[in-house]
Every structure is written in C-alpha cells, then in structure tokens.
Amino acid sequence: MSRLLRSAAYGVLSWHDGLTGWRTSRRAFRTLLAASPDEVTEQAQRKLIQLLQHAYQTVPYYRETWNRLGFAPGATTTAADLIGLPLLTRDVIQQQLARLTSEAFAPDHLDIDCTSGTTGSRTSFYRDRGCRVARIGRQWGILEHCGYRPGDRRGMIWGVADDLPRRRGALTPRTRFRRFARANESIYCRVMSRHDMLDYHGRLRSFRPAVLYGYPNAIEQFARFIQRERLAPIEVKRIFCTAEQLHETQRELFQEVFGGVVFNLYCSREHGCAGFECRTHRGLHIDAGSVLVEVLNNGVPAARGESGEIVITDLLNYGMPLVRHATGDLGTVALEPCACGCSLPLIARFDGRESDILYRPDGSVVAGVLLSHLFMGHSSIHLAQFIQEDITSLDVYLVAEGGGPPDLRNAVVQESRSVMGPDVDIRVHFVADIPRNPRSGKFQQVVRKVKHPARARVS
Ligand SMILES: [Zn+2]
C-alpha cells in the first residue's frame, strides 16, 4: 500500500516538475526488451539515421566535419559507416561546446550538465528536455526489469552532492511531500566518518529500504563498517551498483551483509543508464534504443571476447548530439548471446577506465584492476590505492586493519612486482584513510601521473 501511494506521489511530482511523458519511454523500453534480434537492429538503425540526419542538418560541428570527409547521412546509412567518422573526445566537447549544440533548440530548452570529472577537468554538455524525460522512463524500465519499482524505498550512497536533497531547514508540507514521493534516504559518501555511518545506519533501520543504490566502493565501506561494529542488520531485496567498477568480491560481500541480489549498471551523466545486468548476471545488456555502443581496439571494432575502448553514439540527446563519444571506459565484447533470451547487445564485462591503466618500465600496459585483484587474499586490507609518478616505481597506499600482519608489506611488494615487473620500485604506505575524488566522490583505485611512453594495448 505504502509503495503504491509513493508511486502515485512520484507521478504527481514528475508532473509538477515538468517531466510528464516518462511512462511512454518506459513502455518503449519494455517493448524493445521483448523484441527479436532483427527488430532490435531495425529500431537501432532507424534511430541512428534519424539522429545523424538531425546532427548533419542542425549542428555546425558535424555539418562542417562530415562535409570535409564527404559524408552525408542518408536512408541507407548503417552503424558500420560510423567507422569513418572521427571520435568525439573530451577535448573536442570542451572546445566546440557551442558548435556542437543543435540550432533547432532555443537555449532555454536545453539543460547544462557536467561530467563527474574523475580525471582531468570537468566537461560541460547540453541535453534537451525531451532527452531528460526519455532517460527517466527508460531507466525505470531497466530498474523494473531488475525488480525495483517506483515507490520502493531506496537507500542511496552517493558522491555528487548536487543530486542529493538538502537535509537542512524546516520541513514544509511541500518538502515533506517531495521526500515521501522520492522514497529516498541518502548519505553523501565523499567523506564517511564513523559518526556519519552510524547516523545513516540508524536512519536506514527505521526507513527499511527495499533497495540500496550507489557507488560500490562506498557501499563496501559501509558494509564493512556494519560488520566491524557488529551493528543490527539492514536487509534489502536489491542492490544497484553504478559509477565505479564493481568487483566480484564486493558482490559477495553485499549479498552477505545486506541479503539482496546485486545488479550492476553502466550509467554516466552524458548517456544516462546505458547498460544493465539481467537475472543471469553474466555481463551488461546495452539499451539499444538509447545508445549505440562500439568497442574499439586500435580504432577498429574489437573481436568477440576482446577488450577495447567503449565509444557511444547517443540516440536520445537531440539538443547536443554526441556521435562516437570516446568514453574512456574499457569493455569486453561478449562471446555469445545472453542465456536470458533478451536480444539487446551484451558487453561481457567492464575492464575499468583507460585512466586506470599503469605502465611497466618497458612501456607495456597493465590494467589497474589486475592489481586490485592481487590483494583479495589479504583480509586485513580494507582499501588500496596505486599512484604511479614515473614508470620505474609505484606507490601503494593501504588502509589495513591494525596495520596488518608483520609480513604484509613484503607480500604487497612481491605481489605488486609479479604484475608490474621485477625491477619496479614498490613503495608501500600504511595510512588511516584514502580520500575520494573531491569533485565526483568516486574512489580512485589508480592514479597515473606519468604520460604513456607509447600507445599500447591493454594486457
Ligand atoms: Zn540477459
């Protein structure tokens, strides 16, 4: 009953906020979910042509760039034709912001947003109102598919302060209604002190959320805190992880501590919720009605089972079309279709971000995720961060229970060298805490300050 009331209140709130119409997009997503492979391809193709033609006709940057290349999107254009077009990098977006905006939209019909800026500076971009509404609807379609419905109470562990409701000030009937409709109890995870986590634990105990939602590294910190302090359990049905890479050990920990099923999502501020896990949890399905995903290895499509950079063409944002946006995320193309029967494309796994790679002295590349997997056998290590200032050395920062056992330092040096090479100088630092990125609230496992000696493939 309470869920239905909250769900109805959410409908009223979205109408009040000018976001009506999201249910139409949710319906469109549900239809696509049940479609055959041919229908999925046909719809993605139709949306791509529509978007490319709109970009060509109304966006100066694309018109000029594509004219120079002799490319004009037409009725027979396919996804394969994209390969001849340049990638849209963060630098281009930053430098060409005005020329990337569609002339078909009045400025007051566009919303500005920023990337989280984990690495380098923030990048601004625009999104039209219709895109915002469509994203909300499609995201609800995805969440419902994973068992999270509007009105379900949600505990949110989040790193972007602007996304969270302000908790200060007196509650008016209007803010009270908004809180009821949002069904959300949140904690800002950039810094979570013992006091913050105790307070949040108390709030969640009385709120009784059905869903936990947030950054996996922050949820891990909270889960370990509950274990360490032997606090009363918080039991949820579903746990949604986004914004950071989810490790399998975290999935097991969350299921053990919170009792719920874990779903990984691939979401970004630029493209919304682009990918999601189904009930088989064997990779992420891509919402082909929302984005077209290419996985590229040295500029050409990666083979099945191969890792490469994820490049996204956004099919919903007409205010500022993002065609072949180089996301900096790395992913592996699935070897075979998903056993769940859904025809949406499948990415087998995410391999972190391009900024999460380190270099060996010989210039070869190491995916940072390999290092974090190394320390799984050491239960005393709560948190590890790798900072590379130059290619002959690596600083490893560790938060370890009671400083860890006496041989921990040696073990960390040996295990790090097994990945980085025998000659690398490994410096181990035991610290009380490792701060998160001040802008995004994300935990950065790898910080690389050295420039790559040569462009190389991820090993
Ligand atoms: Zn599936």
Short mmCIF file of N, CA and C in Angstrom, two decimals, residues 19 34 114 118 125 138 178 212 232 271 286 322 377 446:
data_model
loop_
_atom_site.label_atom_id
_atom_site.label_comp_id
_atom_site.label_asym_id
_atom_site.label_seq_id
_atom_site.Cartn_x
_atom_site.Cartn_y
_atom_site.Cartn_z
N LEU A 19 8.06 16.81 -15.98
CA LEU A 19 8.71 15.61 -16.52
C LEU A 19 7.69 14.55 -16.94
N ALA A 34 11.44 -7.08 -25.27
CA ALA A 34 10.81 -8.32 -25.72
C ALA A 34 11.00 -8.54 -27.22
N CYS A 114 27.40 18.47 -16.26
CA CYS A 114 28.85 18.27 -16.31
C CYS A 114 29.17 16.81 -16.11
N THR A 118 36.32 12.77 -12.86
CA THR A 118 37.23 11.99 -12.01
C THR A 118 38.66 12.25 -12.43
N PHE A 125 28.19 19.79 -20.94
CA PHE A 125 27.46 19.42 -22.15
C PHE A 125 25.99 19.77 -21.96
N ARG A 138 13.23 5.31 -19.54
CA ARG A 138 13.99 4.11 -19.91
C ARG A 138 14.70 3.54 -18.68
N ARG A 178 7.58 15.94 -1.20
CA ARG A 178 8.67 15.60 -2.11
C ARG A 178 9.48 14.43 -1.56
N LEU A 212 19.18 -0.80 -2.13
CA LEU A 212 20.37 0.04 -1.89
C LEU A 212 20.91 0.43 -3.25
N ALA A 232 23.16 -3.97 14.01
CA ALA A 232 21.96 -4.72 13.61
C ALA A 232 21.87 -4.74 12.08
N HIS A 271 25.21 9.85 -20.88
CA HIS A 271 24.35 8.92 -21.62
C HIS A 271 23.28 8.25 -20.76
N ILE A 286 22.99 -3.77 -23.32
CA ILE A 286 23.00 -2.36 -23.71
C ILE A 286 21.60 -1.97 -24.18
N LEU A 322 25.76 13.54 -29.42
CA LEU A 322 27.10 13.03 -29.15
C LEU A 322 27.30 11.82 -30.05
N GLY A 377 43.35 -11.85 -1.33
CA GLY A 377 43.66 -12.86 -0.32
C GLY A 377 44.00 -12.26 1.04
N VAL A 446 43.29 3.80 -9.01
CA VAL A 446 44.56 4.04 -9.70
C VAL A 446 44.68 5.51 -10.05
#
